[in-house]
């Protein structure tokens, strides 16, 4: 029997911060005269801050100096930080804690695998730090999802092989990254958008104990 590992994305999976990222990008897009819809935002999910700005500028056909690019990055982040400044436990998505508790009680290691450089401060705000045996965030990775780097580092940190790990993701890029890493992928959100995932749920309230038990057995049986 192999050791299983659970890896969770943060924004849009554990907490509802995906909406704040969207609002902050939309504010900057408005300022730059670029139309930015929720559909456009799907491409920004799971993707590093820098890559998001590159995508936005491509949408508006805008080329800028490095200095201006960095100022806009900073502006977006400051705006985002304002949105999340008052965050607390109430912003943990429904039944996430129930699932984390269940996995923790089983003694299965858990890691965070997020592209965000704000991940640790968010986990502290919502008091979830203690659940995670390892945290891999945007400060530690060089390649953005769909590159599997973030999840491969997470698996290593919790001492599990990639094929014995499962990833919970709300982003298309994240599901791709998990699939490339050879991990089991669980899409959280619109199952039509996340159709490449091995399993899909609208949210954690749909995930029951039977599913988790079967998943653990499956992960532990893979070599
Ligand atoms: C990901 C989000 O988790 O983090 C992306 O899905 C975001 O939308 C990325 O761009 C980087 O986040 P941050 O907090 O470092 O700007
Ligand atoms: Mg996400």
PDB file of N, CA, C and O in Angstrom, residues 22 26 35-42 59:
ATOM      1  N   UNK A  22     -10.997  38.566  -9.605  1.00  0.00           N
ATOM      2  CA  UNK A  22     -11.765  39.031 -10.773  1.00  0.00           C
ATOM      3  C   UNK A  22     -12.060  40.526 -10.671  1.00  0.00           C
ATOM      4  O   UNK A  22     -11.823  41.288 -11.614  1.00  0.00           O
ATOM      5  N   UNK A  26     -10.750  43.443 -13.066  1.00  0.00           N
ATOM      6  CA  UNK A  26     -11.764  44.208 -13.810  1.00  0.00           C
ATOM      7  C   UNK A  26     -11.554  45.713 -13.592  1.00  0.00           C
ATOM      8  O   UNK A  26     -11.664  46.500 -14.535  1.00  0.00           O
ATOM      9  N   UNK A  35     -12.356  45.672 -22.110  1.00  0.00           N
ATOM     10  CA  UNK A  35     -13.543  44.981 -21.604  1.00  0.00           C
ATOM     11  C   UNK A  35     -13.100  43.653 -20.984  1.00  0.00           C
ATOM     12  O   UNK A  35     -12.293  42.933 -21.577  1.00  0.00           O
ATOM     13  N   UNK A  36     -13.580  43.364 -19.790  1.00  0.00           N
ATOM     14  CA  UNK A  36     -13.127  42.151 -19.088  1.00  0.00           C
ATOM     15  C   UNK A  36     -14.323  41.460 -18.451  1.00  0.00           C
ATOM     16  O   UNK A  36     -14.940  41.979 -17.525  1.00  0.00           O
ATOM     17  N   UNK A  37     -14.657  40.274 -18.979  1.00  0.00           N
ATOM     18  CA  UNK A  37     -15.848  39.570 -18.506  1.00  0.00           C
ATOM     19  C   UNK A  37     -15.463  38.376 -17.624  1.00  0.00           C
ATOM     20  O   UNK A  37     -14.292  37.993 -17.567  1.00  0.00           O
ATOM     21  N   UNK A  38     -16.482  37.771 -17.019  1.00  0.00           N
ATOM     22  CA  UNK A  38     -16.208  36.570 -16.209  1.00  0.00           C
ATOM     23  C   UNK A  38     -15.656  35.447 -17.071  1.00  0.00           C
ATOM     24  O   UNK A  38     -14.865  34.624 -16.605  1.00  0.00           O
ATOM     25  N   UNK A  39     -16.086  35.414 -18.333  1.00  0.00           N
ATOM     26  CA  UNK A  39     -15.561  34.375 -19.246  1.00  0.00           C
ATOM     27  C   UNK A  39     -14.066  34.607 -19.482  1.00  0.00           C
ATOM     28  O   UNK A  39     -13.271  33.661 -19.464  1.00  0.00           O
ATOM     29  N   UNK A  40     -13.678  35.888 -19.679  1.00  0.00           N
ATOM     30  CA  UNK A  40     -12.244  36.191 -19.829  1.00  0.00           C
ATOM     31  C   UNK A  40     -11.484  35.754 -18.582  1.00  0.00           C
ATOM     32  O   UNK A  40     -10.360  35.258 -18.643  1.00  0.00           O
ATOM     33  N   UNK A  41     -12.127  35.952 -17.427  1.00  0.00           N
ATOM     34  CA  UNK A  41     -11.475  35.663 -16.150  1.00  0.00           C
ATOM     35  C   UNK A  41     -11.115  34.182 -15.973  1.00  0.00           C
ATOM     36  O   UNK A  41     -10.207  33.851 -15.216  1.00  0.00           O
ATOM     37  N   UNK A  42     -11.827  33.291 -16.674  1.00  0.00           N
ATOM     38  CA  UNK A  42     -11.512  31.854 -16.559  1.00  0.00           C
ATOM     39  C   UNK A  42     -10.050  31.591 -16.896  1.00  0.00           C
ATOM     40  O   UNK A  42      -9.405  30.744 -16.296  1.00  0.00           O
ATOM     41  N   UNK A  59      -4.968  41.328 -24.460  1.00  0.00           N
ATOM     42  CA  UNK A  59      -6.373  41.567 -24.823  1.00  0.00           C
ATOM     43  C   UNK A  59      -6.576  43.004 -25.310  1.00  0.00           C
ATOM     44  O   UNK A  59      -7.397  43.259 -26.193  1.00  0.00           O
TER      45      UNK A  59
END
